Coordinates of C-alpha atoms in Angstrom, one line a residue:
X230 CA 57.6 37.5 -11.1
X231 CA 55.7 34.5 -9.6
X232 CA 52.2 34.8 -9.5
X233 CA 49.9 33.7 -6.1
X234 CA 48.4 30.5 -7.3
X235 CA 47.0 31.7 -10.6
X236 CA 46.9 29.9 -13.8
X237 CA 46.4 31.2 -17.3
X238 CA 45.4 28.4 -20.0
X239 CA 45.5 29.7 -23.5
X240 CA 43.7 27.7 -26.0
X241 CA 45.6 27.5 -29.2
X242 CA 45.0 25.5 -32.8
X243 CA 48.5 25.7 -34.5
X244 CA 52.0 25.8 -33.9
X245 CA 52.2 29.7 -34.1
X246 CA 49.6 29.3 -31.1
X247 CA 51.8 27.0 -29.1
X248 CA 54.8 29.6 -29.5
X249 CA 53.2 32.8 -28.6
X250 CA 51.7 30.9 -25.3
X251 CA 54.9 30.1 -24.7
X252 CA 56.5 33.4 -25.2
X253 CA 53.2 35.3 -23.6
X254 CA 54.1 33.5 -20.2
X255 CA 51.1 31.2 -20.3
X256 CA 51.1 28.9 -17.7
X257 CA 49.3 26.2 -19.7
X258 CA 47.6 25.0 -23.1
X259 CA 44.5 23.8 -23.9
X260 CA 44.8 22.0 -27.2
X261 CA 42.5 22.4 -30.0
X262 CA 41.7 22.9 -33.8
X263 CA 38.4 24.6 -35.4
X264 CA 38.6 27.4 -32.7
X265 CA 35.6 29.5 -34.7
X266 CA 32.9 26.5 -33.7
X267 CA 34.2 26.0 -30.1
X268 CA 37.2 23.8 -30.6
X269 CA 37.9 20.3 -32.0
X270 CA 40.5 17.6 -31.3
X271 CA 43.4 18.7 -33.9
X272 CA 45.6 16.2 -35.4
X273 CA 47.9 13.8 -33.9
X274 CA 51.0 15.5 -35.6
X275 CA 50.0 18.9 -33.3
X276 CA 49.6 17.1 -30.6
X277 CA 52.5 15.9 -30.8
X278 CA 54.0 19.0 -31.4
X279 CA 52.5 19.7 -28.3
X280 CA 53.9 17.5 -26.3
X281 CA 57.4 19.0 -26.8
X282 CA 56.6 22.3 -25.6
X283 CA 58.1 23.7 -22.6
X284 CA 54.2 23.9 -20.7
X285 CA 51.6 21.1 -19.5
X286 CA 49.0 20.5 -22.5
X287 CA 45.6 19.3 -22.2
X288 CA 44.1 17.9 -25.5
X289 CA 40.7 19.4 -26.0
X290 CA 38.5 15.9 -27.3
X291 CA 35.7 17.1 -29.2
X292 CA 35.3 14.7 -32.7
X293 CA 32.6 17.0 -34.1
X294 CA 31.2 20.6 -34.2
X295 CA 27.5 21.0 -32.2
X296 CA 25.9 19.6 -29.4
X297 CA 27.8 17.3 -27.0
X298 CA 24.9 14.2 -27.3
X299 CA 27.3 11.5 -28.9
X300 CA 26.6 8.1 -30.7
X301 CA 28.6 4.9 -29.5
X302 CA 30.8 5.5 -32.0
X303 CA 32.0 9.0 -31.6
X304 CA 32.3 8.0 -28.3
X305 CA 34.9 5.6 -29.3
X306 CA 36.7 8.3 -31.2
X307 CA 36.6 10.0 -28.0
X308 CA 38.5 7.3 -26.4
X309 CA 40.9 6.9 -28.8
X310 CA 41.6 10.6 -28.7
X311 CA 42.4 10.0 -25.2
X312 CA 45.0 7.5 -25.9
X313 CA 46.6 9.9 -28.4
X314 CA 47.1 12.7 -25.8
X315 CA 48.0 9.5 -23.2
X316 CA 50.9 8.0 -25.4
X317 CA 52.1 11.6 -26.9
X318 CA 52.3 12.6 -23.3
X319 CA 50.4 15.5 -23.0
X320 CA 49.3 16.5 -19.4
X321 CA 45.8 16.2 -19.1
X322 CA 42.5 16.0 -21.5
X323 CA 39.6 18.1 -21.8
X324 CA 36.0 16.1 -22.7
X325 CA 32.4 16.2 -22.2
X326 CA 29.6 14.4 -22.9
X327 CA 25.9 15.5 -22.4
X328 CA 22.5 13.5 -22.7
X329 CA 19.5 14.9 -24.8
X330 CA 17.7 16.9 -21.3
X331 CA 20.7 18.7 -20.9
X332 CA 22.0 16.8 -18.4
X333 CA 25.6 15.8 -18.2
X334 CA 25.7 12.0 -19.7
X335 CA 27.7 10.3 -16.1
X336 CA 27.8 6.9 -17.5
X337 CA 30.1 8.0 -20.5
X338 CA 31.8 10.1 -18.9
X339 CA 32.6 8.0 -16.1
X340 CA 33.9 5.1 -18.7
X341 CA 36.1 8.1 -20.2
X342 CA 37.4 9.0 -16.9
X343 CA 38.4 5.2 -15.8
X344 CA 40.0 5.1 -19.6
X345 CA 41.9 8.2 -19.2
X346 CA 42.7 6.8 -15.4
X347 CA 44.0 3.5 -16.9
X348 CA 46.4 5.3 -19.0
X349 CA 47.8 7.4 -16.7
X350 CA 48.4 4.4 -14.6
X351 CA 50.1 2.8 -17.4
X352 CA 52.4 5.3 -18.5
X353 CA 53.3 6.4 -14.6
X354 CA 51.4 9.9 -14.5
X355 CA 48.2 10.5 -14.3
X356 CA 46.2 12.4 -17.2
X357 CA 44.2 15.5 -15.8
X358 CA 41.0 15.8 -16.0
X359 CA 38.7 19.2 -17.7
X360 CA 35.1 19.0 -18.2
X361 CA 34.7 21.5 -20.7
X362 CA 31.9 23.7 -21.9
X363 CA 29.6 21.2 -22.5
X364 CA 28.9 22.1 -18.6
X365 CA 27.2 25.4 -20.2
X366 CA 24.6 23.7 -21.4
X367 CA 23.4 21.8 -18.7
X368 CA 20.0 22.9 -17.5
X369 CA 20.7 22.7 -13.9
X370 CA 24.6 24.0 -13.4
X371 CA 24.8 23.2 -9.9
X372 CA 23.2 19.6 -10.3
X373 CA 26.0 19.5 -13.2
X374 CA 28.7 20.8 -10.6
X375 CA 28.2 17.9 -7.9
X376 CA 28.0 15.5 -11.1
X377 CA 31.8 16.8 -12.3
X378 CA 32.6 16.1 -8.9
X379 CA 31.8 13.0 -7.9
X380 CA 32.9 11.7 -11.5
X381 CA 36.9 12.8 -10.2
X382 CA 37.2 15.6 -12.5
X383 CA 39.9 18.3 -11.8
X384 CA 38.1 21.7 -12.6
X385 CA 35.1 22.5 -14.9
X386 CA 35.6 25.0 -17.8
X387 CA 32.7 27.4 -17.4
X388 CA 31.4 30.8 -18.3
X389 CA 28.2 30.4 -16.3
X390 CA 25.9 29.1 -18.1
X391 CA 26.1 32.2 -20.5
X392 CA 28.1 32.6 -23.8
X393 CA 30.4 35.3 -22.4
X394 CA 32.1 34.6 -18.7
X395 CA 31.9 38.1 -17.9
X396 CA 27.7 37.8 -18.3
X397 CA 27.4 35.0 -16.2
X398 CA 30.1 36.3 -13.1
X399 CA 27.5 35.9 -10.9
X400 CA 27.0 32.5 -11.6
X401 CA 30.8 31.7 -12.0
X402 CA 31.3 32.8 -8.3
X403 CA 28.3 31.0 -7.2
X404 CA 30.1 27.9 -8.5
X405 CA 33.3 28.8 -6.9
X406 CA 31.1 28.8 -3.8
X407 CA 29.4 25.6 -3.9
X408 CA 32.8 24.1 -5.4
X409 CA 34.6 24.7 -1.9
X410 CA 37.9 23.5 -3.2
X411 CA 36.3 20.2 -4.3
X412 CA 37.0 21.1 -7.9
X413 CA 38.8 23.9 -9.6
X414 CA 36.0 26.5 -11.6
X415 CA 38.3 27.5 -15.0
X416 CA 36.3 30.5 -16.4
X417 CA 36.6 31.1 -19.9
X418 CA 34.8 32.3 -22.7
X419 CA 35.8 36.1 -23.9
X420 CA 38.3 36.5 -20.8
X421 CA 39.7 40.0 -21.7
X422 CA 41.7 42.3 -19.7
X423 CA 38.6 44.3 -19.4
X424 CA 36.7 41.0 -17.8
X425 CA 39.3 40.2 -16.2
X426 CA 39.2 41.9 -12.5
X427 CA 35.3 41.1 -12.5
X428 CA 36.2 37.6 -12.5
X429 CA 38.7 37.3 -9.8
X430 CA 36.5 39.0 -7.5
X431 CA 34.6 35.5 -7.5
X432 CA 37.5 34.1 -6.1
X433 CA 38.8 31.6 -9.0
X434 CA 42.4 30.9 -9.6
X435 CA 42.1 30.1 -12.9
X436 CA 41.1 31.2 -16.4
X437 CA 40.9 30.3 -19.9
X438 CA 41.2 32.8 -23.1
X439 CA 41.9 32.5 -26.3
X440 CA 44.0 35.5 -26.9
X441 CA 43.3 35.9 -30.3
X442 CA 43.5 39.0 -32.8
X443 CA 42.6 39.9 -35.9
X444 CA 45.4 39.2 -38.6
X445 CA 47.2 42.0 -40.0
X446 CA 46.1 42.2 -43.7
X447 CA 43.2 39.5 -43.4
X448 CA 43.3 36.5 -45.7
X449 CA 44.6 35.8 -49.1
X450 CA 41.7 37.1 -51.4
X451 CA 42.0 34.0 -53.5
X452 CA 41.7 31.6 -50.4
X453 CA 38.9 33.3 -49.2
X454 CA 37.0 33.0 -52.8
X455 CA 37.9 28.8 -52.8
X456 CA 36.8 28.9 -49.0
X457 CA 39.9 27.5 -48.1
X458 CA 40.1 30.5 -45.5
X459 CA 37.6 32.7 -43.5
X460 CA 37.8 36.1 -44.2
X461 CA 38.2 37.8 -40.3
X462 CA 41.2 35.3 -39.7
X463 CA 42.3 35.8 -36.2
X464 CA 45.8 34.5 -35.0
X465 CA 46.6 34.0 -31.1
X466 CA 48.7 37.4 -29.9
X467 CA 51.8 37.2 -27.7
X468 CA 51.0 40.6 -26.9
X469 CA 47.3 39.6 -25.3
X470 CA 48.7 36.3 -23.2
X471 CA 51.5 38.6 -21.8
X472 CA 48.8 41.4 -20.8
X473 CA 47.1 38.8 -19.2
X474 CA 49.7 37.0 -17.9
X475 CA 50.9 40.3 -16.2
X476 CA 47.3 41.7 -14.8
X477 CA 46.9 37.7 -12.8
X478 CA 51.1 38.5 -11.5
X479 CA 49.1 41.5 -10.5
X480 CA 46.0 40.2 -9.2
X481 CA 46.2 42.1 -5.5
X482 CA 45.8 45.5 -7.4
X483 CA 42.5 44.3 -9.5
X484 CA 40.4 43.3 -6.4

């Protein structure tokens, strides 16, 4: 069944990920490794992987774990990243870039977005553009909304400013508002099918979960005592994407 203009992006870290989006009826992958401290860019050889599945695939672009404040040369990293997801032909990126106050860092972020735009040019499709949770941070979220939007991004990954989208609906639909169709709001952040309905009733047409469940068994004792393995590993679940998948084909009867 087609669904009304709604978009489920499943954020995934290895090739089991990729498959059960795929089977789950995703409708789109966001890219990433290190899914425990956020997400970071994974390898070239699973993004190229990536590039071969049968959905679009933005590369999440993060080259470290913690704040979003980066040093000339992460920032190339960055860029280089971008040319990785540009040549392996992925569909879009995801990237963000803040500045010390909190503020979202425009003069990087504009350089990355006439990179990624030079690309896209060059290959003969464009790369799109996420700003991703980065946005959370920010100390003013609607100054950081009208930035995103005159910078030319797409849509703006958000859970309201809070670290659960369900806590900071208000907010989410508030940005919907003052986003008027300029940019799309992608709410994620513990996107459940109990959080689910609460979300669409701010209007958005997209949203952004992980999916993820704990693994049956847990982790090999032995990895876990070399630390080559947390011990609460969680693996994405076909079974979540497709109950998500099916409550947005049935978005009318969550209203």
């Amino acid at each position: 069944m087609m669904r009304d203009a709604m978009t489920l992006e499943v954020c995934v870290e290895d090739l089991d990920g990729i498959d059960a989006a795929v089977e789950g009826g995703a409708d789109r992958i966001e890219l990433c490794a290190a899914l425990a401290v956020g997400g970071l860019t994974p390898p070239a050889s699973l993004i190229r992987a990536a590039a071969q599945a049968p959905l679009p695939a933005h590369l999440l672009v993060r080259p470290r774990e913690g704040g979003f404040a980066y040093t000339p040369r992460e920032i190339a990293l960055i860029a280089d990243d971008i040319v990785t997801a540009a040549h392996a032909g992925l569909a879009g990126i995801v990237i963000g870039a803040t500045l010390a106050d909190h503020r979202l860092d425009a003069t990087t972020l504009a350089k990355l977005i006439a990179h990624a735009r030079t690309l896209g040019s060059e290959r003969g499709r464009p790369l799109s553009l996420t700003l991703h949770r980065a946005f959370d941070v920010c100390s003013d979220l609607g100054a950081a909304l009208d930035t995103a939007i005159e910078l030319g991004f797409d849509r703006v990954l958000t859970s309201g400013g809070t670290p659960k989208a369900i806590d900071g609906v208000e907010a989410v639909a508030d940005l919907h508002r003052r986003a008027a169709g300029r940019i799309i709001i992608l709410a994620g952040s513990g996107v459940s099918p109990q959080s689910l309905p609460a979300l669409l009733r701010t209007g958005i047409t997209e949203v952004h979960a992980s999916c993820r469940q704990p693994i049956a068994g847990g982790a090999d004792p032995v990895d876990v005592r070399f630390g080559f393995a947390a011990p609460n590993r969680t693996a994405t679940s076909t079974d979540r994407i497709r109950q998500l998948s099916h409550m947005l084909t049935q978005k009318h009867t969550l209203e």
